Coordinates of C-alpha atoms in Angstrom, one line a residue:
Chain A
M1 CA 0.0 0.0 0.0
S2 CA 1.5 3.3 -1.0
L3 CA 0.0 6.8 -0.9
T4 CA 0.3 9.3 -3.7
I5 CA 0.7 13.0 -3.1
R6 CA -2.8 13.5 -4.4
E7 CA -4.2 11.1 -1.8
V8 CA -2.2 12.8 0.9
E9 CA -3.7 16.2 -0.2
Q10 CA -7.2 14.7 -0.1
L11 CA -6.6 13.3 3.5
A12 CA -5.2 16.6 4.6
K13 CA -8.4 18.3 3.4
L14 CA -10.6 15.9 5.4
A15 CA -8.4 16.3 8.5
R16 CA -8.5 20.1 8.2
L17 CA -4.7 20.4 8.0
E18 CA -2.8 22.7 5.8
L19 CA 0.4 20.9 4.7
T20 CA 3.6 22.2 3.2
T21 CA 5.0 20.6 0.1
E22 CA 7.8 19.0 2.2
E23 CA 5.2 17.6 4.7
K24 CA 3.2 16.1 1.9
E25 CA 6.2 14.3 0.6
R26 CA 7.2 13.1 4.0
F27 CA 3.7 11.9 4.9
S28 CA 3.3 10.0 1.7
Q29 CA 6.4 8.0 2.6
E30 CA 5.8 7.6 6.3
L31 CA 2.1 6.7 6.0
S32 CA 2.9 4.2 3.3
S33 CA 5.4 2.4 5.6
I34 CA 3.0 2.4 8.6
L35 CA 0.2 1.1 6.4
Q36 CA 2.5 -1.7 5.2
Y37 CA 3.0 -2.7 8.8
V38 CA -0.7 -2.7 9.8
D39 CA -1.5 -4.5 6.6
K40 CA -0.5 -7.7 8.3
L41 CA -4.0 -7.8 9.8
Q42 CA -5.2 -8.7 6.3
E43 CA -3.6 -12.1 6.6
L44 CA -6.1 -13.1 9.2
K45 CA -9.2 -14.5 7.7
I46 CA -12.1 -13.9 10.0
K47 CA -15.7 -15.0 9.3
A48 CA -17.4 -11.8 8.2
D49 CA -19.5 -10.5 11.1
E50 CA -19.2 -13.1 13.9
N51 CA -16.9 -11.0 16.1
L52 CA -18.0 -7.6 15.1
T53 CA -21.5 -8.3 16.4
L54 CA -19.9 -8.8 19.8
V55 CA -18.3 -5.3 19.5
E56 CA -21.6 -3.7 18.6
K57 CA -23.4 -5.6 21.4
S58 CA -21.0 -4.3 24.0
I59 CA -21.7 -0.7 23.0
V60 CA -25.5 -1.3 23.3
T61 CA -25.2 -2.5 26.9
L62 CA -23.4 0.6 28.1
P63 CA -25.6 2.7 30.3
L64 CA -26.7 6.0 28.7
R65 CA -27.6 9.2 30.5
E66 CA -31.0 10.8 30.1
D67 CA -31.3 12.8 26.9
R68 CA -31.9 16.3 28.4
V69 CA -30.1 19.6 28.5
V70 CA -28.2 20.3 31.8
G71 CA -27.9 24.0 32.3
I72 CA -24.7 25.7 33.7
A73 CA -24.2 28.6 36.0
S74 CA -23.7 32.0 34.2
A75 CA -20.3 32.4 35.9
E76 CA -19.2 29.1 34.4
Q77 CA -20.5 30.2 31.0
V78 CA -18.5 33.4 31.2
N79 CA -15.4 31.3 32.1
L80 CA -15.9 29.0 29.1
V81 CA -16.4 31.8 26.6
K82 CA -13.2 33.4 28.1
Q83 CA -11.3 30.4 26.8
A84 CA -12.1 31.4 23.2
P85 CA -9.3 33.2 21.2
M86 CA -11.8 35.9 20.3
S87 CA -15.1 36.9 21.9
E88 CA -17.5 39.8 22.1
D89 CA -20.4 40.4 24.5
N90 CA -19.9 37.0 26.1
L91 CA -20.2 35.4 22.6
I92 CA -17.5 33.5 20.7
K93 CA -16.4 35.4 17.6
T94 CA -15.3 33.7 14.4
K95 CA -14.4 34.5 10.8
P96 CA -17.2 34.4 8.2
V97 CA -18.0 31.0 6.6
F98 CA -17.8 32.5 3.0
Chain B
M1 CA 15.2 13.8 53.3
N2 CA 15.9 11.9 50.1
Y3 CA 13.7 9.4 48.2
L4 CA 11.0 9.3 50.8
T5 CA 8.0 7.0 50.4
I6 CA 4.4 7.9 51.4
S7 CA 4.6 6.1 54.7
Q8 CA 8.0 7.6 55.6
I9 CA 6.6 11.1 54.9
K10 CA 3.4 10.4 57.0
K11 CA 5.7 9.3 59.9
G12 CA 8.0 12.2 59.5
L13 CA 5.2 14.7 59.5
A14 CA 3.5 13.1 62.5
N15 CA 6.7 12.9 64.5
K16 CA 7.7 16.4 63.5
T17 CA 11.0 15.2 62.0
F18 CA 10.4 17.8 59.3
S19 CA 7.6 20.3 58.5
C20 CA 5.5 20.0 55.4
E21 CA 7.0 23.3 54.2
E22 CA 10.5 21.9 54.6
L23 CA 9.3 18.8 52.7
V24 CA 7.8 20.8 49.8
N25 CA 10.9 23.0 49.7
H26 CA 13.1 19.9 49.2
Y27 CA 11.2 18.9 46.1
L28 CA 11.0 22.5 44.8
Q29 CA 14.8 22.7 45.2
R30 CA 15.3 19.4 43.4
I31 CA 13.1 20.6 40.5
N32 CA 15.1 23.9 40.4
S33 CA 18.6 22.4 40.6
L34 CA 17.8 19.7 38.0
K35 CA 16.2 21.9 35.4
E36 CA 18.2 20.2 32.7
L37 CA 15.9 17.2 33.0
N38 CA 13.1 19.3 31.6
S39 CA 10.6 17.1 33.5
F40 CA 8.1 19.8 34.4
N41 CA 6.2 22.2 32.1
F42 CA 4.9 24.3 35.0
V43 CA 5.7 24.4 38.7
D44 CA 3.3 25.8 41.2
N45 CA 5.8 27.2 43.7
D46 CA 3.4 29.5 45.6
G47 CA 0.4 27.1 45.5
A48 CA 2.4 24.2 46.8
L49 CA 4.0 26.2 49.6
A50 CA 0.7 27.7 50.7
A51 CA -0.8 24.2 50.8
A52 CA 2.2 23.0 52.8
R53 CA 1.8 25.8 55.4
Q54 CA -1.8 24.8 55.8
V55 CA -0.8 21.2 56.5
D56 CA 1.7 22.5 59.1
E57 CA -1.0 24.5 60.8
Q58 CA -3.3 21.5 60.9
I59 CA -0.4 19.5 62.5
A60 CA 0.3 22.3 65.0
S61 CA -3.4 22.5 66.1
Q62 CA -3.6 18.7 66.2
Q63 CA -6.3 18.5 63.6
P64 CA -6.7 15.1 62.0
L65 CA -4.8 14.7 58.6
A66 CA -6.3 13.2 55.5
L67 CA -4.7 10.0 54.0
L68 CA -2.2 11.7 51.8
S69 CA -1.9 15.1 53.5
G70 CA 1.2 17.0 52.5
I71 CA 2.4 14.5 49.9
P72 CA 3.8 16.4 46.8
A73 CA 2.8 15.0 43.4
G74 CA 3.3 15.9 39.8
I75 CA 0.4 15.7 37.3
K76 CA 0.9 14.9 33.6
D77 CA 0.2 17.9 31.5
N78 CA -2.6 16.2 29.6
I79 CA -4.7 16.0 32.8
C80 CA -6.9 19.0 33.7
T81 CA -6.0 21.0 36.8
Q82 CA -7.9 24.1 37.8
G83 CA -5.5 27.1 38.4
I84 CA -2.4 25.6 36.7
K85 CA -2.1 25.5 32.9
T86 CA -3.0 22.3 31.0
T87 CA -1.4 22.2 27.6
A88 CA -0.9 18.5 26.8
S89 CA 2.6 19.7 25.8
S90 CA 1.1 21.2 22.6
K91 CA 1.4 24.6 21.1
I92 CA -2.3 24.5 20.3
L93 CA -3.2 24.6 24.0
A94 CA -0.2 26.8 25.0
N95 CA -2.4 29.2 27.0
Y96 CA -5.2 26.9 28.1
F97 CA -6.5 27.0 31.7
A98 CA -9.0 24.1 32.3
P99 CA -12.1 25.4 34.1
Y100 CA -12.2 22.3 36.3
D101 CA -10.1 19.6 37.9
A102 CA -10.1 16.0 36.5
T103 CA -11.8 13.5 38.8
V104 CA -8.4 11.9 39.7
V105 CA -7.0 15.3 40.6
K106 CA -10.1 16.2 42.6
K107 CA -9.8 12.9 44.5
L108 CA -6.1 13.3 45.3
K109 CA -6.7 16.9 46.5
E110 CA -9.5 15.7 48.7
E111 CA -7.0 13.3 50.4
G112 CA -4.6 16.2 50.9
V113 CA -2.1 15.7 48.0
I114 CA -0.2 18.8 47.1
I115 CA 0.0 19.4 43.3
I116 CA 3.6 20.6 42.8
G117 CA 3.4 21.1 39.0
K118 CA 2.6 19.7 35.6
N119 CA 4.9 17.2 34.1
N120 CA 6.3 17.3 30.6
C121 CA 5.0 14.5 28.2
D122 CA 4.8 13.8 24.5
E123 CA 2.4 16.1 22.7
F124 CA -1.2 14.9 23.5
A125 CA 0.6 11.8 24.9
M126 CA 1.6 10.7 21.4
G127 CA 5.1 9.3 21.6
S128 CA 7.4 6.8 23.2
S129 CA 10.4 9.0 24.0
N130 CA 9.0 12.4 25.2
E131 CA 10.6 13.9 22.1
T132 CA 7.4 15.2 20.5
S133 CA 6.7 17.7 23.3
A134 CA 6.4 21.4 22.3
Y135 CA 8.4 22.1 25.5
G136 CA 11.4 20.0 24.2
P137 CA 12.7 16.6 25.1
V138 CA 13.0 15.3 28.7
R139 CA 16.4 13.8 29.8
N140 CA 16.8 10.4 31.5
P141 CA 18.2 11.0 35.0
W142 CA 20.4 7.8 34.7
Q143 CA 22.1 9.2 31.5
L144 CA 21.3 12.7 30.3
A145 CA 21.9 11.9 26.6
R146 CA 19.1 9.3 26.7
V147 CA 15.3 9.5 26.5
P148 CA 13.2 8.8 29.6
G149 CA 10.6 6.9 27.5
G150 CA 7.1 8.2 26.8
S151 CA 4.7 9.5 26.7
S152 CA 4.9 10.0 30.5
G153 CA 8.6 10.8 30.3
G154 CA 8.6 13.9 32.4
L155 CA 6.8 12.0 35.2
A156 CA 9.2 9.0 35.2
A157 CA 12.2 11.3 35.2
A158 CA 10.8 13.4 38.0
V159 CA 10.0 10.4 40.2
A160 CA 13.4 8.8 39.5
A161 CA 15.2 12.0 40.4
D162 CA 13.2 12.7 43.6
Q163 CA 11.5 15.8 42.3
C164 CA 8.1 14.6 43.6
V165 CA 6.9 11.5 45.6
F166 CA 4.7 10.3 42.8
A167 CA 3.1 11.5 39.6
I168 CA -0.2 10.7 37.8
G169 CA 0.1 9.7 34.2
T170 CA -2.0 8.2 31.4
D171 CA -1.4 5.0 29.5
T172 CA -3.0 4.3 26.1
G173 CA -0.4 1.9 24.7
G174 CA 2.3 1.8 27.3
S175 CA 2.7 5.5 28.3
I176 CA 3.0 4.8 32.1
R177 CA 4.8 1.4 32.0
Q178 CA 7.4 2.0 29.3
P179 CA 8.9 5.2 30.8
A180 CA 8.7 3.6 34.3
A181 CA 10.9 0.8 33.0
L182 CA 13.3 3.1 31.2
C183 CA 13.7 5.3 34.4
G184 CA 13.7 2.5 37.0
V185 CA 10.5 3.3 38.8
V186 CA 7.1 1.6 39.4
G187 CA 4.3 2.4 36.9
L188 CA 0.8 1.0 37.2
K189 CA -1.8 1.0 34.4
P190 CA -5.1 0.0 36.0
T191 CA -7.8 -1.8 34.0
Y192 CA -9.8 0.3 31.6
G193 CA -12.8 1.4 33.7
R194 CA -11.1 1.2 37.1
V195 CA -10.2 4.9 37.2
S196 CA -12.2 7.8 35.9
R197 CA -11.1 9.4 32.6
Y198 CA -13.0 12.6 33.3
G199 CA -10.7 15.5 32.8
L200 CA -8.0 13.5 30.9
I201 CA -7.4 15.2 27.5
A202 CA -8.8 12.5 25.3
M203 CA -6.5 10.7 22.9
T204 CA -8.0 7.2 22.4
S205 CA -11.2 7.1 24.5
T206 CA -11.6 3.3 24.4
L207 CA -8.0 2.7 25.6
D208 CA -6.9 5.7 27.8
Q209 CA -6.4 5.1 31.5
A210 CA -4.8 7.1 34.3
G211 CA -2.4 5.6 36.9
P212 CA 0.5 6.4 39.2
L213 CA 4.3 6.4 38.6
C214 CA 6.1 6.1 42.0
R215 CA 9.1 4.5 43.7
T216 CA 7.6 1.5 45.5
V217 CA 4.7 -1.0 45.1
E218 CA 3.2 0.1 48.4
D219 CA 2.9 3.6 47.2
A220 CA 1.2 2.4 44.0
A221 CA -1.3 0.4 46.1
I222 CA -2.1 3.5 48.3
I223 CA -2.5 5.8 45.3
L224 CA -4.7 3.4 43.3
E225 CA -7.1 3.1 46.2
V226 CA -7.5 6.9 46.3
M227 CA -7.8 7.3 42.5
A228 CA -10.1 4.4 41.7
G229 CA -13.9 4.2 41.7
E230 CA -17.1 4.9 39.9
D231 CA -17.6 8.4 38.5
D232 CA -20.9 9.9 37.4
Y233 CA -18.9 11.9 34.8
D234 CA -17.4 8.8 33.1
Y235 CA -19.9 6.2 32.3
T236 CA -17.2 3.6 31.4
T237 CA -16.1 3.5 35.1
T238 CA -16.9 0.2 36.8
T239 CA -19.3 -0.3 39.7
K240 CA -17.0 -3.0 41.1
P241 CA -15.9 -2.0 44.6
V242 CA -12.5 -0.4 45.2
K243 CA -10.3 -2.7 47.3
N244 CA -7.8 -2.1 50.1
Y245 CA -4.8 -2.9 47.8
L246 CA -2.3 -2.8 50.7
A247 CA -4.1 -5.6 52.6
S248 CA -3.0 -8.4 50.2
L249 CA 0.5 -7.3 49.4
N250 CA 2.0 -9.6 52.1
N251 CA 0.2 -12.7 50.9
S252 CA 2.6 -15.5 49.8
L253 CA 3.0 -16.5 46.2
Q254 CA 3.2 -20.2 47.2
G255 CA 1.2 -22.2 44.7
K256 CA 0.4 -19.2 42.5
R257 CA 0.8 -19.6 38.7
I258 CA 2.8 -17.4 36.4
G259 CA 2.4 -17.6 32.6
L260 CA 5.3 -16.6 30.2
P261 CA 3.8 -15.8 26.8
K262 CA 6.2 -17.4 24.3
Q263 CA 5.4 -14.6 21.8
Y264 CA 7.1 -12.1 24.2
F265 CA 10.4 -13.9 24.4
I266 CA 11.5 -13.6 20.8
S267 CA 14.9 -13.2 19.2
G268 CA 15.8 -9.6 18.6
M269 CA 15.2 -8.6 22.2
D270 CA 18.1 -6.9 23.9
E271 CA 20.1 -9.8 25.5
E272 CA 20.6 -8.0 28.8
V273 CA 16.9 -7.3 29.1
A274 CA 16.1 -10.9 28.4
G275 CA 18.7 -12.0 30.9
K276 CA 17.4 -9.9 33.8
V277 CA 13.8 -10.9 33.1
K278 CA 14.9 -14.6 33.2
E279 CA 16.6 -13.9 36.6
A280 CA 13.4 -12.3 37.9
I281 CA 11.5 -15.4 36.9
K282 CA 13.9 -17.5 38.9
T283 CA 13.2 -15.3 41.9
F284 CA 9.5 -15.8 41.5
K285 CA 10.1 -19.6 41.5
E286 CA 12.0 -19.3 44.7
L287 CA 9.0 -17.4 46.1
G288 CA 7.0 -20.5 45.5
A289 CA 5.2 -19.6 42.2
A290 CA 4.8 -22.2 39.4
V291 CA 5.9 -21.0 36.0
M292 CA 4.5 -22.2 32.7
E293 CA 4.9 -21.2 29.1
V294 CA 1.7 -20.0 27.5
D295 CA 0.7 -19.5 23.9
L296 CA -1.0 -16.2 22.7
P297 CA -0.8 -16.6 18.9
H298 CA -2.7 -13.4 18.1
T299 CA -0.9 -11.1 20.5
I300 CA 1.6 -10.4 17.7
Y301 CA -1.1 -8.5 16.0
S302 CA -1.7 -6.1 18.9
L303 CA 0.6 -3.3 17.7
A304 CA -1.0 -3.3 14.2
V305 CA -4.5 -3.2 15.8
Y306 CA -3.3 -0.3 18.0
Y307 CA -1.9 1.7 15.1
I308 CA -5.4 1.5 13.4
I309 CA -7.8 2.0 16.4
M310 CA -5.6 4.7 18.1
P311 CA -5.2 7.1 15.1
A312 CA -8.9 6.5 14.2
E313 CA -10.0 7.8 17.6
V314 CA -7.2 10.5 17.6
S315 CA -8.5 11.9 14.4
S316 CA -12.0 12.3 15.8
N317 CA -11.0 13.3 19.3
L318 CA -8.7 16.1 18.0
A319 CA -11.3 17.5 15.7
R320 CA -12.3 19.7 18.6
Y321 CA -9.1 21.8 18.2
D322 CA -10.5 24.1 15.5
G323 CA -9.3 27.5 16.7
I324 CA -12.8 28.6 17.6
R325 CA -13.8 27.7 21.2
Y326 CA -10.4 27.5 22.9
G327 CA -6.7 27.0 22.1
Y328 CA -4.6 28.6 19.4
R329 CA -6.1 30.5 16.5
T330 CA -4.1 31.8 13.6
E331 CA -4.1 35.6 13.1
V332 CA -3.9 35.6 9.3
A333 CA -6.8 33.5 8.2
K334 CA -9.3 35.1 5.8
D335 CA -12.3 32.8 6.3
L336 CA -13.5 30.0 8.6
W337 CA -11.8 27.1 6.5
E338 CA -8.5 28.9 6.8
V339 CA -9.0 29.3 10.5
Y340 CA -9.4 25.5 10.9
N341 CA -6.7 24.5 8.4
Q342 CA -4.0 27.0 9.5
S343 CA -4.6 27.0 13.2
R344 CA -4.3 23.2 13.2
A345 CA -1.2 23.3 10.9
A346 CA 0.5 25.8 13.2
G347 CA -0.7 24.3 16.5
F348 CA 0.0 20.6 16.1
G349 CA 3.5 19.0 15.9
P350 CA 4.6 16.4 13.3
E351 CA 3.7 13.2 15.3
V352 CA 0.1 14.5 16.0
K353 CA -0.3 15.4 12.3
R354 CA 1.0 12.0 11.2
R355 CA -1.6 10.3 13.4
L356 CA -4.4 12.6 12.3
M357 CA -3.7 11.7 8.7
M358 CA -3.4 8.0 9.4
G359 CA -6.7 8.1 11.4
T360 CA -8.5 10.0 8.7
Y361 CA -7.2 7.4 6.2
V362 CA -8.4 4.3 8.1
L363 CA -11.8 5.8 8.7
S364 CA -12.3 7.1 5.1
A365 CA -14.9 5.7 2.7
G366 CA -13.7 2.5 1.1
Y367 CA -11.0 1.8 3.8
Q368 CA -13.1 1.6 6.9
E369 CA -14.0 -2.0 6.4
A370 CA -10.5 -3.2 5.5
Y371 CA -8.8 -1.3 8.3
Y372 CA -10.9 -0.1 11.2
K373 CA -13.5 -2.9 11.3
Q374 CA -10.9 -5.6 10.7
A375 CA -8.8 -4.1 13.6
K376 CA -11.9 -4.2 15.9
R377 CA -12.5 -7.9 15.0
V378 CA -8.9 -8.8 15.7
Q379 CA -9.0 -6.9 19.0
Q380 CA -12.0 -9.1 20.0
I381 CA -9.9 -12.3 19.2
I382 CA -7.0 -11.0 21.3
Q383 CA -9.3 -10.2 24.2
Q384 CA -10.7 -13.7 24.1
E385 CA -7.3 -15.3 23.9
Y386 CA -6.1 -13.4 27.1
Q387 CA -9.4 -14.2 28.9
Q388 CA -8.7 -17.9 28.3
I389 CA -5.1 -17.7 29.5
F390 CA -6.2 -16.0 32.7
S391 CA -8.3 -19.1 33.6
Q392 CA -5.0 -21.0 33.7
V393 CA -2.6 -18.5 35.3
D394 CA -2.8 -15.7 37.9
V395 CA -0.5 -13.3 36.1
L396 CA 1.7 -13.0 33.0
I397 CA 5.3 -11.9 33.2
T398 CA 7.1 -10.2 30.3
P399 CA 9.7 -7.6 29.7
T400 CA 8.2 -4.0 29.7
S401 CA 10.4 -2.7 26.9
P402 CA 12.5 -4.6 24.3
T403 CA 15.5 -2.3 25.0
T404 CA 16.8 0.0 27.8
A405 CA 16.7 3.8 27.3
F406 CA 17.8 4.8 23.8
K407 CA 19.7 8.0 22.9
I408 CA 17.8 11.3 22.3
G409 CA 17.4 11.6 18.5
E410 CA 18.2 7.9 17.8
K411 CA 14.7 6.9 16.7
F412 CA 13.0 10.2 16.2
N413 CA 13.1 10.3 12.4
D414 CA 11.8 6.7 12.0
P415 CA 8.2 6.6 13.3
L416 CA 7.7 2.8 12.7
T417 CA 10.9 1.9 14.7
M418 CA 9.7 4.3 17.5
Y419 CA 6.3 2.6 17.5
L420 CA 7.9 -0.8 18.1
S421 CA 9.0 0.5 21.6
D422 CA 5.4 -0.3 22.8
I423 CA 5.4 -3.9 21.5
Y424 CA 5.2 -5.4 25.0
T425 CA 2.9 -2.9 26.6
V426 CA 0.2 -2.4 24.0
S427 CA -1.6 -5.7 24.4
A428 CA -2.7 -4.8 27.9
N429 CA -4.6 -1.8 26.5
I430 CA -6.0 -3.7 23.5
A431 CA -7.1 -6.6 25.7
G432 CA -8.4 -4.4 28.5
L433 CA -6.0 -5.8 31.2
C434 CA -4.2 -4.2 34.1
G435 CA -0.4 -4.0 34.0
L436 CA 2.5 -2.9 36.1
S437 CA 6.2 -2.3 35.5
L438 CA 8.9 -2.4 38.2
P439 CA 12.6 -2.4 38.1
C440 CA 14.3 -5.9 37.8
G441 CA 18.0 -4.9 37.3
F442 CA 20.4 -2.8 35.4
S443 CA 22.3 -3.2 32.1
S444 CA 26.1 -3.2 32.0
D445 CA 26.1 0.5 31.3
N446 CA 23.9 1.1 34.4
L447 CA 20.5 1.7 32.7
P448 CA 17.4 0.4 34.4
I449 CA 15.5 -2.7 33.1
G450 CA 11.8 -3.1 33.7
L451 CA 9.7 -6.2 34.4
Q452 CA 6.0 -6.2 33.4
I453 CA 3.3 -8.0 35.3
L454 CA -0.1 -8.3 33.5
G455 CA -3.3 -9.3 35.2
A456 CA -6.9 -10.1 34.2
P457 CA -9.3 -7.2 34.2
Y458 CA -9.8 -5.7 37.7
Q459 CA -7.1 -8.0 39.2
E460 CA -5.0 -5.0 40.3
E461 CA -4.8 -6.6 43.7
K462 CA -3.0 -9.6 42.3
I463 CA -0.4 -7.8 40.1
L464 CA 0.4 -5.5 43.1
Q465 CA 0.9 -8.6 45.3
F466 CA 3.2 -10.3 42.8
A467 CA 5.1 -7.0 42.4
Y468 CA 5.5 -6.4 46.1
Q469 CA 6.7 -10.0 46.8
Y470 CA 9.3 -9.5 44.1
Q471 CA 10.3 -6.0 45.3
E472 CA 10.8 -7.3 48.9
A473 CA 13.0 -10.2 47.6
T474 CA 15.3 -7.7 45.6
N475 CA 17.0 -4.4 46.1
W476 CA 16.5 -2.7 42.7
H477 CA 14.0 -0.1 44.0
K478 CA 16.7 1.2 46.4
K479 CA 19.1 2.2 43.7
H480 CA 18.8 5.8 42.5
P481 CA 20.5 7.8 39.8
Q482 CA 23.6 9.8 40.9
I483 CA 22.2 13.2 40.1

């Protein structure tokens, strides 16, 4: 398994990472060698879904909390908004989407 | 006042051999005079001294002390502490103050522990050598040109150099046990679910677990009892009762059974490491335990499983660092997409980026079935295999790391070779076991060698008992670096 620069660029887009040309070249080599290592799992032939059902079952049995909104104190809210790199009137400020 | 254990400090404070302020000053002075280790990102001088004076007042007015009153500890910088910065050794969180304490920190504080500072670690706990930290590499106190291991490298170095009594780390693939081995201290990774993960900066949520690095097995037992337990804020914590882990340490190993997984004793392992582990096995036999070779044919796939599941979860967990709600934001971005792409590009280091890319790949359309789902299936097979073995033996014994501490820079540019450092520790995380590393000797160039004891899920009591019996039969834990 080997990754082309184009594939690396596509992954970087999905991962929301701006990469330099040098990084793209390095990642294409490094990711290829890591993939080659993890590819050894492909030698194991496992009956299609026998084990995966177990994984999915274990998720279902986990206790879930009630689906309701838990409010927070206004002081805590101010503290959380303060963590944002930019804020105004106790609201988080961002760049425009377009 | 050097290399004190928890019980020695409790005695010293009670008998007024030293005050808590003197005690805290000793550690602050060690931190200050051994700055070249780079084991702490932040030190809370004022906070620690104020807390110490409070303990001294309590003693003077004969008020009862909590279980760990006045014991100074370090906290890994990927665990949230209110009032002291929490950066996960990353530029993207360079100015982050967590608005709350992690449950483990809260529990330790309630028992009187004094938080002396935040320990250096690999960025977001991703690394096996502490070289990926934005605060620079940590040095091994046994030989300054060598790594302390990782990702809890700063903690292992600090505990080994007597800069704190113990430190709380996290272990996702070996991050407590491997540095403990490379620095000659005790490191305990409890079973997933035994200790709350609330307030740990998430790396791999299905594998992360917090635990202590300390200098004796008794200390590990005391700290675990304080840390462990069900937490409303972490629904994966178990309802199984927390035990008095000290109570069973003295029980004999007569008739107990040890398994040696043959897949762990392969050629290519450092000969001195193999030799010391074999000597340790002889000691266990002398202590009355029966030793048998066991077969775990699928365990050789653990590291490959780890390098699929871990980056997959990393890529989703680290999506939250977008430059909007907290953390670093680039100044130059023109629109929202550039804020995301450029803040993350500038804030994350190379190892984090590599894992984000890898995780994105194994979860992307067309590859999820071949990689992620296949890895989850193999994980299930590995879990079943270990489950079966633990119906035949009490514990498994293995080396903790295939080598002693390597040189700073030696493996840094070869990620795959670096990843192989976790080959012996990673199965415990993949199979959901508990594990402990303790010193079992030194190489000819005076570097510590670690022994790993693995137990079935929630059998911390047993691995601590085995470790204590071995520790009491040997003197390795009494040897300290000349620094």
